[in-house]
mmCIF file of C-alpha atoms in Angstrom:
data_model
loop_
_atom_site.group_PDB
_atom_site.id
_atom_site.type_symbol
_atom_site.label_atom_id
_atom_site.label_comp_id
_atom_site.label_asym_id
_atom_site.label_seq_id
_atom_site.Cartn_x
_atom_site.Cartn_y
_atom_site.Cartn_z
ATOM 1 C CA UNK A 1 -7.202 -24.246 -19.517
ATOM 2 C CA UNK A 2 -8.819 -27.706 -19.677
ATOM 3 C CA UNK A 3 -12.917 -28.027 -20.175
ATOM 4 C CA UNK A 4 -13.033 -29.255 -16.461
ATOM 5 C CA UNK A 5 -11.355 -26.511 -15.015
ATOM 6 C CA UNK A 6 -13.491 -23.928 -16.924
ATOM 7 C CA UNK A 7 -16.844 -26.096 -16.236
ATOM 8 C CA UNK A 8 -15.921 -26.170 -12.695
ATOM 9 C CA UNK A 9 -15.896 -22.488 -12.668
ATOM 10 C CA UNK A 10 -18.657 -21.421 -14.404
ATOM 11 C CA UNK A 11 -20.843 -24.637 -11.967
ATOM 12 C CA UNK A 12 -19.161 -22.673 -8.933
ATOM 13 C CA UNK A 13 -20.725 -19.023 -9.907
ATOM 14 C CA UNK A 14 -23.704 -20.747 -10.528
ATOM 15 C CA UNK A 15 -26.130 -20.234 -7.701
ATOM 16 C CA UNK A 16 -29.789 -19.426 -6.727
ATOM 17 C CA UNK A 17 -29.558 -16.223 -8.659
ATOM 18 C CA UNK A 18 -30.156 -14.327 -5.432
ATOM 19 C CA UNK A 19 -28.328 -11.122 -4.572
ATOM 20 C CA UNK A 20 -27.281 -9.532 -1.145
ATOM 21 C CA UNK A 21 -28.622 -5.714 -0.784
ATOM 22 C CA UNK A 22 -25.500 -3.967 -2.107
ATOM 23 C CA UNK A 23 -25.056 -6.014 -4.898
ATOM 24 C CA UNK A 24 -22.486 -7.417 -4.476
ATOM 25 C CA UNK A 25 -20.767 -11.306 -3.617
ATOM 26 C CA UNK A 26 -23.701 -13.313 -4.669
ATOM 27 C CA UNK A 27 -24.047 -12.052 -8.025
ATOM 28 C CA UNK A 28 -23.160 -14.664 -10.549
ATOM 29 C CA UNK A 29 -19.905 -12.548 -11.771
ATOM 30 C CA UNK A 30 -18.950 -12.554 -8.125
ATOM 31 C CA UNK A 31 -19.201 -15.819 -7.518
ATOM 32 C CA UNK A 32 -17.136 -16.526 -11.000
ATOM 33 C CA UNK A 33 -14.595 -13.715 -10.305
ATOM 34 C CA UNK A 34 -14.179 -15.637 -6.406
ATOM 35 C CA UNK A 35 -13.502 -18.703 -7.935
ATOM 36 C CA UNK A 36 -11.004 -18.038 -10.457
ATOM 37 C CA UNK A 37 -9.365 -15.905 -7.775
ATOM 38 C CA UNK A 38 -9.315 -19.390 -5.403
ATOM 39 C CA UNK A 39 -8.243 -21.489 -8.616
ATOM 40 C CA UNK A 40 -5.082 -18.687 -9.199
ATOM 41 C CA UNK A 41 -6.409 -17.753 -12.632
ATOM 42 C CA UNK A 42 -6.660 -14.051 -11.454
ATOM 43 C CA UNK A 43 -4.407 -12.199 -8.878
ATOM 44 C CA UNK A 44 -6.786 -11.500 -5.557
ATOM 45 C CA UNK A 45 -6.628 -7.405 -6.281
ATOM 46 C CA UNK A 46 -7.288 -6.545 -2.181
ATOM 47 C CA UNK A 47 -3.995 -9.131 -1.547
ATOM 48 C CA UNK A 48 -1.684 -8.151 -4.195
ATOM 49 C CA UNK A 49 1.406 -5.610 -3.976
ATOM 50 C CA UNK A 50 1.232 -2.399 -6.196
ATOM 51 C CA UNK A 51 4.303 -1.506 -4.811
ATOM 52 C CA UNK A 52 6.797 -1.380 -7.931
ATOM 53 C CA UNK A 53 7.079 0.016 -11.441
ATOM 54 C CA UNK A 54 4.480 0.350 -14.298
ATOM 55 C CA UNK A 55 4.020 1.134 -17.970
ATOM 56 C CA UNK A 56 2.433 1.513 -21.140
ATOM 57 C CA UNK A 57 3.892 3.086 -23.909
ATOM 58 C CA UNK A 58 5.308 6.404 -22.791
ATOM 59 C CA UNK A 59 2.896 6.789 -19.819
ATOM 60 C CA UNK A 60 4.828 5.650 -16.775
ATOM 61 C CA UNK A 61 3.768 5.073 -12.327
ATOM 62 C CA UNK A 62 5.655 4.167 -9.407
ATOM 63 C CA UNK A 63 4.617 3.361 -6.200
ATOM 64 C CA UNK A 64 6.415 2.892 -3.504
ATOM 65 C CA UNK A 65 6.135 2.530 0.214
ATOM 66 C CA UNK A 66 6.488 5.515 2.590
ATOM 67 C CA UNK A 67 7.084 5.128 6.736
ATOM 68 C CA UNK A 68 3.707 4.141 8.515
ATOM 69 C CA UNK A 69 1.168 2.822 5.857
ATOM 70 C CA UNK A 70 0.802 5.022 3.252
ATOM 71 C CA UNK A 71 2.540 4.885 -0.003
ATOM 72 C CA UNK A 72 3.753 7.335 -2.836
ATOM 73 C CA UNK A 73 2.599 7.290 -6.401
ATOM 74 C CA UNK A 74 4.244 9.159 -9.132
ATOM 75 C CA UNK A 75 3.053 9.560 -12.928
ATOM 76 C CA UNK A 76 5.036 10.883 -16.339
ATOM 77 C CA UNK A 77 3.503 11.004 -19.544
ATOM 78 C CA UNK A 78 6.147 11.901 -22.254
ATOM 79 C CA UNK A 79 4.471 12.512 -25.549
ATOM 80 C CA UNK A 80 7.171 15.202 -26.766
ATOM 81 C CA UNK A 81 6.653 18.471 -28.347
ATOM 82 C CA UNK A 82 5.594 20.315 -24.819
ATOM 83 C CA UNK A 83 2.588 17.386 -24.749
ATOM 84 C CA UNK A 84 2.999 15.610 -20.960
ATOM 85 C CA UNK A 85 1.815 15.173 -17.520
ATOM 86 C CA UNK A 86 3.770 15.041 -14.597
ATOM 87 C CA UNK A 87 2.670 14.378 -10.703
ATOM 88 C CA UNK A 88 3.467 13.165 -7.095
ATOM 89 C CA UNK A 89 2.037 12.448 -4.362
ATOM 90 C CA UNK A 90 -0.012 9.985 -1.316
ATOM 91 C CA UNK A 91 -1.606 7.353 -2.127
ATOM 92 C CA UNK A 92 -4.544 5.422 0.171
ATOM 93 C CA UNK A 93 -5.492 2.246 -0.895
ATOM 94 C CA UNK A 94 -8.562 0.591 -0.205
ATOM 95 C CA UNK A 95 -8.653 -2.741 -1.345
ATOM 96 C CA UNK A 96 -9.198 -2.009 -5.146
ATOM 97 C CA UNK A 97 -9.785 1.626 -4.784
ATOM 98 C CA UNK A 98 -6.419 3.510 -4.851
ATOM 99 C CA UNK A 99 -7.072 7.694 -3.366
ATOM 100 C CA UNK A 100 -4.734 9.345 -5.148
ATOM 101 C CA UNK A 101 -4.017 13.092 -4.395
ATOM 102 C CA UNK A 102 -1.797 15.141 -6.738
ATOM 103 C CA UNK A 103 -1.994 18.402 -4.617
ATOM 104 C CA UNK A 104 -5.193 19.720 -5.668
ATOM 105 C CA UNK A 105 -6.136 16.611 -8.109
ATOM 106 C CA UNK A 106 -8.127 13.768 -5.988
ATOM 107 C CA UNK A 107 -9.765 10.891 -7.815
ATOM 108 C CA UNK A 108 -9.991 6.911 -7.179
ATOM 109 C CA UNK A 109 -8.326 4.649 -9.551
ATOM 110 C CA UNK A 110 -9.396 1.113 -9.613
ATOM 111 C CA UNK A 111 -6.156 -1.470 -9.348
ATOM 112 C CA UNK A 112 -7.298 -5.175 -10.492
ATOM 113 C CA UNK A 113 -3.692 -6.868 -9.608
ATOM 114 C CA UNK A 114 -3.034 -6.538 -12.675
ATOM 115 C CA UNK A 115 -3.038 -2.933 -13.805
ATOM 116 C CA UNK A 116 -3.629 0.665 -12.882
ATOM 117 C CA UNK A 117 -6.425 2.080 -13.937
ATOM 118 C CA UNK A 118 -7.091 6.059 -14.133
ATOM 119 C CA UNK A 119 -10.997 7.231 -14.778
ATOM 120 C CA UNK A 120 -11.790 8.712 -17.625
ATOM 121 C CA UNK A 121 -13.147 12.029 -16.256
ATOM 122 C CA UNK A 122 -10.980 13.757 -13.807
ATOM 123 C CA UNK A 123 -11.382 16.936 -11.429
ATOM 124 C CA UNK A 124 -10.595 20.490 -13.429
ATOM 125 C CA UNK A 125 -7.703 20.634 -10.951
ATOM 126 C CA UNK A 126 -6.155 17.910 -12.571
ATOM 127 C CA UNK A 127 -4.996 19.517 -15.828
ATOM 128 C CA UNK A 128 -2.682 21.738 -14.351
ATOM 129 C CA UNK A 129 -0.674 18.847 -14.049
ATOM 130 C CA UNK A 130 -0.107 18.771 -17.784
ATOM 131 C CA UNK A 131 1.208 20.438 -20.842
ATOM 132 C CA UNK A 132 -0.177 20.603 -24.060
ATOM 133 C CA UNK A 133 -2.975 18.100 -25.339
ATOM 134 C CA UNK A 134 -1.721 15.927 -22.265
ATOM 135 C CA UNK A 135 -3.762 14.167 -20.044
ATOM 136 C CA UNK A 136 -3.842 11.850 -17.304
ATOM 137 C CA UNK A 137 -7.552 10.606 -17.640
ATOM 138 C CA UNK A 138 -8.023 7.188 -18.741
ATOM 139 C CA UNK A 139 -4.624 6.243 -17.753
ATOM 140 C CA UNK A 140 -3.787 2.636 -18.069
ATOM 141 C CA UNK A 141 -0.773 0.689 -17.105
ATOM 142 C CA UNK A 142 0.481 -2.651 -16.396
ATOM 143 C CA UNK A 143 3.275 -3.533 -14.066
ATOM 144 C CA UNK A 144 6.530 -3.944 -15.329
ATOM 145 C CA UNK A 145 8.439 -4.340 -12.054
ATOM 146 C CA UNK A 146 7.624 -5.278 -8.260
ATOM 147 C CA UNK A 147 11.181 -3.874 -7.266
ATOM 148 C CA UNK A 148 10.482 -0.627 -4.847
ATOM 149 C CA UNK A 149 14.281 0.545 -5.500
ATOM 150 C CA UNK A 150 13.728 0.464 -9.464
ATOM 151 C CA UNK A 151 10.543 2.556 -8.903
ATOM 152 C CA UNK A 152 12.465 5.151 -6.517
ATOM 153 C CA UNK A 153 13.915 5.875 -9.959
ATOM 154 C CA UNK A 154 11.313 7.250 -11.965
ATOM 155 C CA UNK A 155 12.440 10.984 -12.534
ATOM 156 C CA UNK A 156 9.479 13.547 -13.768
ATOM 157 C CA UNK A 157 9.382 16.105 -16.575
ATOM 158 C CA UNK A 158 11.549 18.485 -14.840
ATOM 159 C CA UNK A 159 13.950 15.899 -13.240
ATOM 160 C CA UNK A 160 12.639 15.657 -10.069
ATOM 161 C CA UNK A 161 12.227 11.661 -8.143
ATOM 162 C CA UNK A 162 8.708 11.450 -8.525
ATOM 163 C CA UNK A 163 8.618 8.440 -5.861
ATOM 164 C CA UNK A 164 11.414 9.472 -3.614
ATOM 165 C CA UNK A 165 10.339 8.977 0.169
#
C-alpha cells in the first residue's frame, strides 16, 4: 500500500478524540476500521456472505442458506484416535455476531468477513458434542469456498450432511 493511502487513513480516524456513550463509531479504531472498510482494504463484516465452506487444518464449517432467513451451520473436527467434534444446527446472524445453537450448545461467534471465530470458553453443554480431548472452543477458520452446493457436502463424524437443508 502506498504512504498516501496509509496517511490518508490513519488522518481519516483521526478526530476530536471524543466518544459516543456506547463506545463505539467515534473511537479512533472505529473511525480507522470505517475507512479501510470504504477504501476496500477490509471486507465490510455486516455486508459480506458467510454462506460457503471453511477451514483450518482439520477443523472444518459450512453454512448454508435455509428457506426464510435463517441459515445452517455445521462443524467437524477430525483429530483421529476417537479425538473430534461434530455438530449441526441454526444459525442467526447479527451483523458480526453469528447465534449459533448446537441443540443444547448456544454461544455467539464473531465473523470479521474474513473468518469464523469460536470463543474460547463455551457452555458445559457444548462438550457433549465431542470425543476425546476435542473441542470446539477457540475455533478458527477461514473461508475456503463461497459455493453453497460445495458446503451442502460437508459430511460429520458419523456420515451424516451436516449442512443439508
Amino acid at each position: 500500500m502506498t504512504r498516501t493511502l496509509w496517511l490518508a487513513l490513519l488522518l481519516t480516524a483521526c478526530g476530536d478524540g471524543s466518544r459516543d456513550p456506547s463506545g463505539e463509531g467515534k473511537s479512533p479504531g472505529a473511525k480507522l476500521e470505517a475507512a479501510a472498510v470504504t477504501a476496500g482494504l477490509v471486507p465490510d463484516a455486516a455486508r459480506a456472505s458467510i454462506t460457503g465452506s471453511w477451514a483450518r487444518d482439520t477443523d472444518r464449517i459450512c453454512v448454508v442458506n435455509t428457506p426464510g432467513r435463517s441459515q445452517r451451520i455445521g462443524v467437524l473436527i477430525e483429530y483421529g484416535d476417537g479425538h473430534g467434534c461434530s455438530a449441526s444446527g441454526p444459525l442467526d446472524r447479527r451483523g458480526s455476531r453469528l447465534k449459533v445453537a448446537f441443540g443444547n450448545c448456544r454461544f455467539d461467534a464473531i465473523f470479521d468477513g474474513e473468518r469464523i471465530n469460536f470463543p474460547a470458553t463455551l457452555p458445559a453443554a457444548c462438550d457433549a458434542l465431542c470425543t476425546g480431548r476435542a473441542s470446539l472452543a477457540a475455533l478458527e477458520v477461514d473461508r475456503l469456498s463461497d459455493s453453497a452446493a460445495e458446503a451442502a457436502t460437508l459430511r460429520g463424524r458419523k456420515g451424516n450432511l451436516l449442512c443439508a437443508t
